[in-house]
Coordinates of C-alpha atoms and ligand atoms in Angstrom, one line a residue:
M1 CA 98.0 115.0 125.3
D2 CA 94.6 115.8 123.7
K3 CA 91.5 113.7 124.3
L4 CA 88.3 113.2 122.4
V5 CA 85.0 113.2 124.6
I6 CA 82.2 111.5 122.7
E7 CA 78.5 111.3 123.6
G8 CA 77.5 108.0 121.7
G9 CA 74.4 106.7 120.3
K10 CA 73.5 109.2 117.6
P11 CA 73.3 107.8 114.0
L12 CA 75.6 109.8 111.6
S13 CA 73.9 111.5 108.9
G14 CA 74.8 114.2 106.2
S15 CA 77.6 114.5 103.5
I16 CA 81.5 114.7 103.8
R17 CA 84.2 115.4 101.4
I18 CA 87.0 112.9 101.9
H19 CA 90.6 114.5 101.9
G20 CA 93.6 113.3 99.9
A21 CA 95.4 110.1 100.8
K22 CA 98.2 110.4 103.4
N23 CA 99.9 107.2 102.1
A24 CA 100.0 108.6 98.5
A25 CA 101.2 112.2 99.5
L26 CA 104.1 110.9 101.7
P27 CA 106.0 109.1 99.0
I28 CA 105.2 111.5 96.3
M29 CA 106.5 114.4 98.6
A30 CA 109.8 112.2 98.9
A31 CA 109.8 111.6 95.1
S32 CA 109.7 115.4 94.5
L33 CA 113.5 115.4 95.6
L34 CA 114.1 113.8 92.4
A35 CA 113.5 117.0 90.2
D36 CA 115.4 120.4 90.6
G37 CA 112.8 123.1 91.1
E38 CA 109.3 123.8 92.5
V39 CA 106.9 120.9 92.6
T40 CA 103.3 121.7 93.5
L41 CA 100.8 119.2 95.1
H42 CA 97.1 119.5 95.4
N43 CA 94.6 117.8 97.8
V44 CA 97.4 117.3 100.4
P45 CA 95.8 116.8 103.9
H46 CA 96.7 118.8 107.0
L47 CA 98.1 115.7 109.0
L48 CA 100.8 115.3 111.4
D49 CA 102.8 112.9 109.3
I50 CA 102.5 115.5 106.3
E51 CA 103.9 118.3 108.6
V52 CA 106.8 115.8 109.8
M53 CA 107.8 115.0 106.2
L54 CA 107.8 118.7 105.3
Y55 CA 110.0 119.5 108.2
I56 CA 112.4 116.8 107.2
L57 CA 112.6 118.1 103.7
E58 CA 113.3 121.6 105.1
R59 CA 116.0 120.1 107.3
L60 CA 117.7 118.7 103.9
G61 CA 117.6 122.3 102.6
C62 CA 114.2 122.4 100.6
T63 CA 111.9 125.4 100.9
C64 CA 108.4 124.2 101.8
R65 CA 104.9 125.5 102.1
H66 CA 101.4 123.9 103.0
E67 CA 98.4 126.3 102.6
Q68 CA 94.7 125.2 102.2
G69 CA 95.6 121.7 100.9
T70 CA 98.4 122.8 98.5
V71 CA 102.1 121.8 99.0
T72 CA 104.9 123.4 97.3
I73 CA 108.3 122.0 97.6
D74 CA 111.5 123.8 96.1
T75 CA 114.3 121.5 96.0
S76 CA 116.7 123.9 94.3
S77 CA 118.6 124.6 97.5
I78 CA 118.8 121.0 98.9
R79 CA 122.1 120.5 100.5
S80 CA 122.1 117.2 102.4
Y81 CA 121.4 113.6 101.9
D82 CA 121.5 112.7 105.7
V83 CA 118.2 112.1 107.3
P84 CA 118.3 113.1 111.1
E85 CA 117.9 110.2 113.5
D86 CA 115.3 112.1 115.7
L87 CA 113.2 112.5 112.6
M88 CA 113.5 109.0 111.5
K89 CA 112.3 107.7 114.8
Q90 CA 109.5 110.2 114.7
M91 CA 108.0 108.9 111.5
R92 CA 108.9 105.6 109.8
S93 CA 107.7 107.0 106.5
S94 CA 110.9 109.0 106.2
I95 CA 112.3 105.7 104.9
F96 CA 110.8 106.9 101.6
L97 CA 113.7 109.3 101.3
M98 CA 116.2 106.6 100.7
G99 CA 115.3 106.0 97.0
P100 CA 115.1 109.4 96.0
L101 CA 118.3 110.6 97.9
L102 CA 120.3 107.8 96.7
A103 CA 119.2 108.4 93.0
K104 CA 120.0 112.2 93.4
F105 CA 123.2 112.2 95.3
G106 CA 124.4 108.7 94.9
Q107 CA 124.6 108.5 98.8
V108 CA 122.1 108.5 101.6
S109 CA 122.2 108.0 105.3
V110 CA 119.1 107.1 107.3
Y111 CA 118.4 105.4 110.7
Q112 CA 116.6 102.2 111.5
P113 CA 112.9 103.6 111.6
G114 CA 112.2 101.1 114.4
G115 CA 109.1 99.2 114.9
C116 CA 105.9 100.6 116.2
A117 CA 102.6 99.3 118.0
I118 CA 101.6 97.3 115.0
G119 CA 104.7 95.2 114.4
E120 CA 108.5 95.0 113.8
R121 CA 108.2 96.9 110.3
K122 CA 111.7 95.6 108.9
I123 CA 113.2 97.3 106.0
D124 CA 115.2 94.4 104.6
L125 CA 113.2 94.5 101.4
H126 CA 114.0 98.0 100.9
L127 CA 117.6 97.4 101.3
R128 CA 118.1 94.4 99.1
G129 CA 116.1 96.1 96.3
L130 CA 118.6 99.1 96.5
E131 CA 121.5 96.7 96.7
A132 CA 120.3 94.9 93.5
L133 CA 120.4 98.2 91.8
G134 CA 124.2 98.5 92.6
A135 CA 124.2 100.4 95.9
S136 CA 126.4 99.3 98.8
I137 CA 124.7 99.3 102.2
E138 CA 126.8 99.9 105.4
E139 CA 125.0 99.5 108.8
L140 CA 126.7 101.3 111.9
D141 CA 124.7 100.4 114.8
Q142 CA 121.4 102.1 114.0
Q143 CA 122.6 104.1 111.0
I144 CA 122.5 102.9 107.4
I145 CA 124.7 104.4 104.9
C146 CA 123.7 103.5 101.2
R147 CA 126.2 104.5 98.3
G148 CA 125.7 104.1 94.5
R149 CA 127.2 106.6 92.2
K150 CA 125.5 104.9 89.2
L151 CA 122.5 102.7 89.6
V152 CA 122.0 100.1 87.0
G153 CA 118.6 98.7 86.2
T154 CA 117.9 94.9 86.9
D155 CA 115.1 92.4 87.9
I156 CA 114.0 92.5 91.4
H157 CA 111.8 89.9 93.0
L158 CA 110.1 91.0 96.2
D159 CA 109.6 88.2 98.9
F160 CA 106.5 90.0 100.0
P161 CA 104.5 92.7 97.9
S162 CA 105.8 95.6 100.4
V163 CA 104.2 98.9 99.7
G164 CA 107.0 100.9 101.0
A165 CA 109.9 98.7 99.3
T166 CA 107.9 98.8 96.0
E167 CA 107.9 102.7 96.2
N168 CA 111.5 103.0 97.3
I169 CA 112.7 100.9 94.4
M170 CA 110.6 102.7 92.0
M171 CA 112.0 105.9 93.1
A172 CA 115.7 104.8 93.1
A173 CA 115.2 103.3 89.6
V174 CA 113.7 106.2 87.6
T175 CA 117.1 107.5 86.6
A176 CA 119.1 104.3 86.7
E177 CA 120.8 103.0 83.6
G178 CA 118.5 100.6 81.7
T179 CA 115.4 98.8 82.9
T180 CA 114.3 97.7 86.2
T181 CA 111.4 95.2 86.5
I182 CA 109.8 94.7 90.0
F183 CA 108.2 91.4 90.4
N184 CA 105.7 90.6 93.1
A185 CA 105.2 94.4 93.4
A186 CA 102.6 95.8 95.8
R187 CA 99.4 96.8 93.9
E188 CA 97.9 99.6 96.1
P189 CA 96.3 102.6 94.6
E190 CA 99.0 104.7 96.3
I191 CA 101.6 103.0 94.1
Q192 CA 99.8 103.8 91.0
D193 CA 99.6 107.5 92.2
L194 CA 103.3 107.5 92.7
Q195 CA 103.7 106.1 89.1
H196 CA 101.4 108.8 87.6
F197 CA 103.4 111.4 89.6
L198 CA 106.8 110.2 88.5
N199 CA 105.7 109.8 84.9
A200 CA 104.4 113.5 85.1
M201 CA 107.9 114.5 86.0
G202 CA 109.2 112.6 82.9
A203 CA 109.8 109.1 84.2
R204 CA 109.0 106.1 82.2
I205 CA 107.2 103.6 84.4
I206 CA 104.5 101.1 83.4
G207 CA 102.6 98.4 85.4
A208 CA 101.7 100.0 88.8
G209 CA 98.5 98.3 90.0
T210 CA 99.7 95.0 88.9
D211 CA 102.3 92.7 90.4
T212 CA 105.0 93.6 87.7
I213 CA 106.3 97.3 87.4
T214 CA 108.7 98.2 84.7
I215 CA 110.8 101.4 85.1
N216 CA 112.9 102.4 82.1
G217 CA 115.6 104.8 83.3
V218 CA 115.7 108.4 82.1
E219 CA 118.4 111.0 82.2
K220 CA 116.6 113.8 84.3
L221 CA 113.1 114.6 85.9
K222 CA 111.4 118.0 85.8
P223 CA 109.2 119.6 88.5
C224 CA 105.4 119.3 87.9
S225 CA 101.9 120.1 89.5
Y226 CA 100.0 117.1 90.7
E227 CA 96.6 116.3 92.5
I228 CA 96.8 113.5 95.2
I229 CA 94.2 110.7 95.1
P230 CA 91.4 110.5 97.7
D231 CA 92.2 108.8 101.0
R232 CA 90.5 105.3 100.8
I233 CA 91.2 104.4 104.3
V234 CA 89.6 107.7 105.7
A235 CA 86.7 106.9 103.3
G236 CA 86.5 103.4 104.7
T237 CA 86.7 104.7 108.2
V238 CA 83.7 106.9 107.7
M239 CA 81.6 104.2 105.8
I240 CA 82.1 101.8 108.8
A241 CA 81.2 104.7 111.3
A242 CA 78.0 105.3 109.4
A243 CA 77.0 101.6 109.5
A244 CA 78.0 101.1 113.2
T245 CA 75.9 104.1 114.3
R246 CA 73.0 102.9 111.9
G247 CA 73.3 106.2 110.0
N248 CA 73.0 107.5 106.4
V249 CA 76.1 109.2 105.2
T250 CA 77.2 110.4 101.7
L251 CA 80.9 110.7 101.0
T252 CA 82.1 112.8 98.0
H253 CA 85.4 113.3 96.3
C254 CA 86.1 109.5 97.0
N255 CA 87.2 106.5 94.7
P256 CA 84.8 103.6 95.2
A257 CA 86.9 101.5 93.1
H258 CA 89.8 101.6 95.7
L259 CA 87.3 100.2 98.3
T260 CA 85.6 97.2 96.5
S261 CA 86.8 94.7 99.3
L262 CA 85.3 96.8 102.0
I263 CA 82.1 97.4 100.0
H264 CA 81.7 93.7 99.4
V265 CA 82.1 92.9 103.3
L266 CA 79.7 95.8 104.3
K267 CA 77.1 94.4 101.9
R268 CA 77.5 91.1 103.5
T269 CA 76.5 92.5 106.9
G270 CA 73.4 94.2 105.3
V271 CA 74.5 97.7 104.9
Q272 CA 73.2 99.4 101.9
I273 CA 75.7 101.2 99.5
T274 CA 75.1 103.2 96.4
V275 CA 77.8 104.2 94.2
C276 CA 77.8 107.0 91.5
N277 CA 81.2 108.2 90.0
D278 CA 83.0 109.9 93.1
I279 CA 80.1 109.8 95.3
M280 CA 79.1 106.8 97.8
T281 CA 76.1 106.7 100.1
V282 CA 76.3 104.3 103.0
S283 CA 73.0 103.5 105.3
C284 CA 72.3 100.9 107.9
M285 CA 68.8 100.8 109.2
S286 CA 69.0 97.5 111.4
R287 CA 71.6 95.7 113.4
P288 CA 74.4 94.3 111.0
K289 CA 74.7 90.6 110.3
S290 CA 78.1 88.9 111.3
V291 CA 80.6 87.8 108.6
D292 CA 82.1 84.3 109.2
R293 CA 85.7 85.3 108.0
I294 CA 87.5 88.4 106.9
V295 CA 91.3 88.0 106.1
T296 CA 93.4 91.1 105.7
S297 CA 96.2 90.8 103.0
P298 CA 97.7 93.1 100.4
Y299 CA 95.6 95.0 97.8
P300 CA 93.0 94.4 96.4
S301 CA 92.1 92.1 99.3
F302 CA 90.7 93.6 102.5
P303 CA 93.2 96.2 103.8
T304 CA 94.9 95.8 107.1
D305 CA 94.5 99.6 107.6
L306 CA 90.7 99.0 108.1
Q307 CA 90.9 95.9 110.2
S308 CA 90.4 97.6 113.6
Q309 CA 87.6 99.7 112.3
I310 CA 85.6 96.8 110.8
M311 CA 86.1 94.9 114.0
V312 CA 83.9 97.5 115.8
L313 CA 81.0 96.9 113.4
L314 CA 81.4 93.2 113.8
S315 CA 81.4 93.6 117.7
L316 CA 77.9 94.8 117.2
A317 CA 76.8 92.4 114.7
D318 CA 74.2 89.5 115.2
G319 CA 76.5 86.6 115.4
F320 CA 80.1 85.4 115.5
S321 CA 82.9 86.5 113.1
V322 CA 86.4 85.6 112.7
M323 CA 89.2 88.2 111.8
K324 CA 92.6 87.1 110.5
E325 CA 95.4 89.7 110.3
T326 CA 98.1 88.5 108.0
V327 CA 100.0 91.8 107.2
F328 CA 101.4 93.0 110.7
E329 CA 102.0 90.9 113.4
G330 CA 100.9 93.2 116.3
R331 CA 97.8 94.8 115.2
F332 CA 95.2 93.6 117.5
K333 CA 96.0 96.4 120.4
H334 CA 92.6 97.7 120.1
V335 CA 90.9 94.6 121.2
D336 CA 91.5 95.0 125.0
E337 CA 89.9 98.5 124.6
L338 CA 86.9 97.3 122.9
N339 CA 86.4 94.6 125.5
V340 CA 86.4 97.5 128.2
M341 CA 83.5 98.9 126.2
G342 CA 81.6 95.8 126.2
A343 CA 82.7 94.0 123.3
D344 CA 83.3 90.1 123.3
I345 CA 86.4 89.6 121.5
S346 CA 89.3 87.0 122.0
V347 CA 92.5 86.7 120.3
D348 CA 94.7 83.7 119.5
L349 CA 97.9 84.7 117.6
N350 CA 96.9 86.5 114.4
A351 CA 93.1 85.7 114.7
A352 CA 90.4 87.5 116.5
F353 CA 87.2 85.9 117.6
I354 CA 84.4 88.3 117.8
R355 CA 81.0 87.3 119.3
G356 CA 78.5 90.2 118.4
V357 CA 76.9 92.0 121.4
P358 CA 73.7 94.2 121.2
R359 CA 75.6 97.4 122.2
L360 CA 78.8 99.0 123.5
Y361 CA 79.2 101.3 126.6
G362 CA 81.0 104.4 127.0
A363 CA 84.3 104.1 128.8
T364 CA 87.7 105.8 129.0
V365 CA 90.2 104.0 126.4
E366 CA 93.5 104.8 124.9
A367 CA 94.5 104.9 121.4
T368 CA 97.7 103.0 120.8
D369 CA 98.2 103.5 117.1
L370 CA 96.7 105.4 114.3
R371 CA 94.1 103.0 113.0
A372 CA 93.3 101.4 116.4
G373 CA 92.5 105.0 117.6
A374 CA 90.2 105.6 114.7
A375 CA 88.4 102.4 115.7
L376 CA 87.8 103.4 119.4
V377 CA 86.3 106.8 118.0
I378 CA 83.9 104.6 116.0
A379 CA 83.2 102.5 118.9
G380 CA 82.4 105.7 121.0
L381 CA 80.2 107.2 118.4
A382 CA 78.2 103.9 118.5
A383 CA 78.1 103.1 122.2
Q384 CA 75.7 104.2 124.9
G385 CA 77.0 106.9 127.1
K386 CA 80.2 109.0 127.1
T387 CA 83.6 107.7 125.8
V388 CA 87.0 109.5 126.3
V389 CA 89.6 108.4 123.9
E390 CA 93.2 109.3 125.1
Q391 CA 96.4 109.7 123.2
V392 CA 94.7 111.4 120.4
H393 CA 98.0 112.5 118.6
H394 CA 98.2 108.8 117.2
I395 CA 94.9 109.6 115.2
D396 CA 96.1 113.1 114.2
R397 CA 98.7 111.4 112.1
G398 CA 96.1 110.1 109.5
Y399 CA 92.9 112.1 110.0
D400 CA 92.5 115.7 109.6
R401 CA 90.8 116.9 112.8
I402 CA 88.7 113.7 113.3
E403 CA 86.4 115.5 115.7
K404 CA 85.4 118.3 113.0
L405 CA 84.8 115.4 110.4
F406 CA 82.2 113.5 112.8
Q407 CA 80.8 116.7 114.2
S408 CA 79.9 117.7 110.5
L409 CA 77.8 114.3 110.4
G410 CA 76.0 115.2 113.6
A411 CA 78.1 113.5 116.2
S412 CA 78.7 114.8 119.7
V413 CA 82.5 114.8 119.9
E414 CA 84.7 117.3 121.4
R415 CA 88.6 117.7 121.6
Q416 CA 90.0 118.5 125.1
S417 CA 93.4 119.9 125.1
P418 CA 95.4 120.1 128.5
V419 CA 95.1 123.4 130.3
S420 CA 99.0 124.1 129.9
K421 CA 98.6 124.1 126.1
Q422 CA 95.4 126.5 126.4
L423 CA 97.7 128.7 128.4
D424 CA 100.3 128.8 125.7
F425 CA 97.6 130.5 123.6
A426 CA 96.8 133.0 126.2
N427 CA 100.5 134.3 126.1
Ligands
EPZ1 C1 102.3 101.0 104.1 O1 103.3 100.7 105.2 C2 101.5 102.0 104.8 N1 102.1 103.2 105.1 C3 100.8 101.4 106.0 O2 99.7 102.2 106.4 C4 100.1 100.0 105.5 O3 99.4 99.4 106.6 C5 101.2 99.0 104.8 O4 101.6 99.9 103.7 C6 100.4 97.8 104.2 O5 99.4 98.2 103.3 C7 102.4 104.0 104.4 O6 102.2 103.9 103.2 C8 103.0 105.3 104.8 P1 104.8 97.1 103.9 P2 104.7 99.8 104.8 O7 106.0 97.5 103.6 O8 105.3 100.3 103.6 C9 106.9 93.6 106.3 C10 98.6 103.6 108.1 O9 97.8 103.1 109.0 N2 108.1 94.1 105.6 O10 103.8 96.8 102.9 O11 105.6 99.9 106.0 C11 106.4 94.7 107.3 O12 107.1 94.2 108.6 C12 99.8 102.7 107.9 O13 98.3 104.5 107.3 C13 109.4 93.4 105.6 O14 109.3 92.3 106.3 O15 104.1 98.6 104.7 C14 104.8 94.3 107.4 O16 104.7 93.2 108.2 C15 100.3 101.6 108.8 N3 110.3 93.9 105.1 C16 104.5 93.9 105.9 O17 105.7 93.6 105.4 C17 110.5 95.1 104.5 O18 111.6 95.5 104.0 C18 103.8 95.1 105.3 O19 104.8 96.1 105.1 C19 109.3 95.9 104.5 C20 108.1 95.3 105.0

């Protein structure tokens, strides 16, 4: 397994282009199945999760390519609606295939995607939404078979504004008979991107970005070309790293409007931020101030995907902060690792109590999930001395070569691959 070796204490400086959004590209790649022919997607990052989704689409019979950020998916030879169990377990985002495959074939079989380090990750809202559209759900041990020859539009009320459930229902409803309205829908920018993509293929959807989305069923969708939005979580991660290292960084090709809650918090800590169209500059010349309370919740509130990263900045702040995680029930696994580096954080249920310390110290730590891993990289960049971050494959799921990203901003970070892997290259 790869490791990252970081010599900390260097303020980040320079300019970085933000790559396309993983959490927009994944559902949009799945939605490509709804049209017959070749879909072209631009600004698609080279990430582990993207490659797994492409592999699943190929296993279903599609012909896929991913070159220099452009993905093409030709669905004309698709021949299966059964998502293999091994691939479902490898990436829970394969659940996004349910809606499109059900709409296209009237049947789909998937497997319980299983929980992960951040929580149970149930899919009951997905299944109830598809049932509301007229599908039947059969659960055989871990396998779920969903059938519905003709889906019929209806009103669907989500108990929780689930991102994935909102997206799956949108994709299943685009060719349903009549109108579907999703109440208490998720409002994330990635939902808006999916609506724009589906409408570019001929769907008739309005309301994404609000809590009520209306889908008017159409007969058929056609392939299109589309550009994925910038990744707001990667952008937020870089902004927090710039602040934690007391650096001065410019981000280009980002969308500041997707980051208003983070910008608000960073300004409360004393970080300077300037915004001009798709360019943002972040600079921090002195020790950040603490923030009495941050609560993660669905967009547009503070994103759970930036919770572990902002906790690193707060662990270096002058004062006491409280972080409350309300979206996932197990998303504090980075706390123990940060405490190994000298942080002073205690956890009680879904609240973390952070007493700021003047500095962190390099140590060997382990990434337990994608965003916790990113947080440990930020901590290593800010810490005094050497940090080794292990299990880097978690980070590769959501960041395109994170070491190159921070090297380009002046950081001293190297990736170490096991000798066996280097020998492979020698053969
Ligand atoms: C998406 O996950 C993102 N992943 C997550 O990003 C993100 O953290 C999450 O939305 C919240 O913003 C992708 O888009 C690929 P949810 P998703 O359904 O769709 C519960 C990252 O780091 N729930 O909004 O799985 C669930 O257990 C990843 O990039 C149900 O109870 O999130 C969780 O507690 C991590 N039943 C909460 O809702 C359901 O049927 C939020 O889940 C579905 C969800």
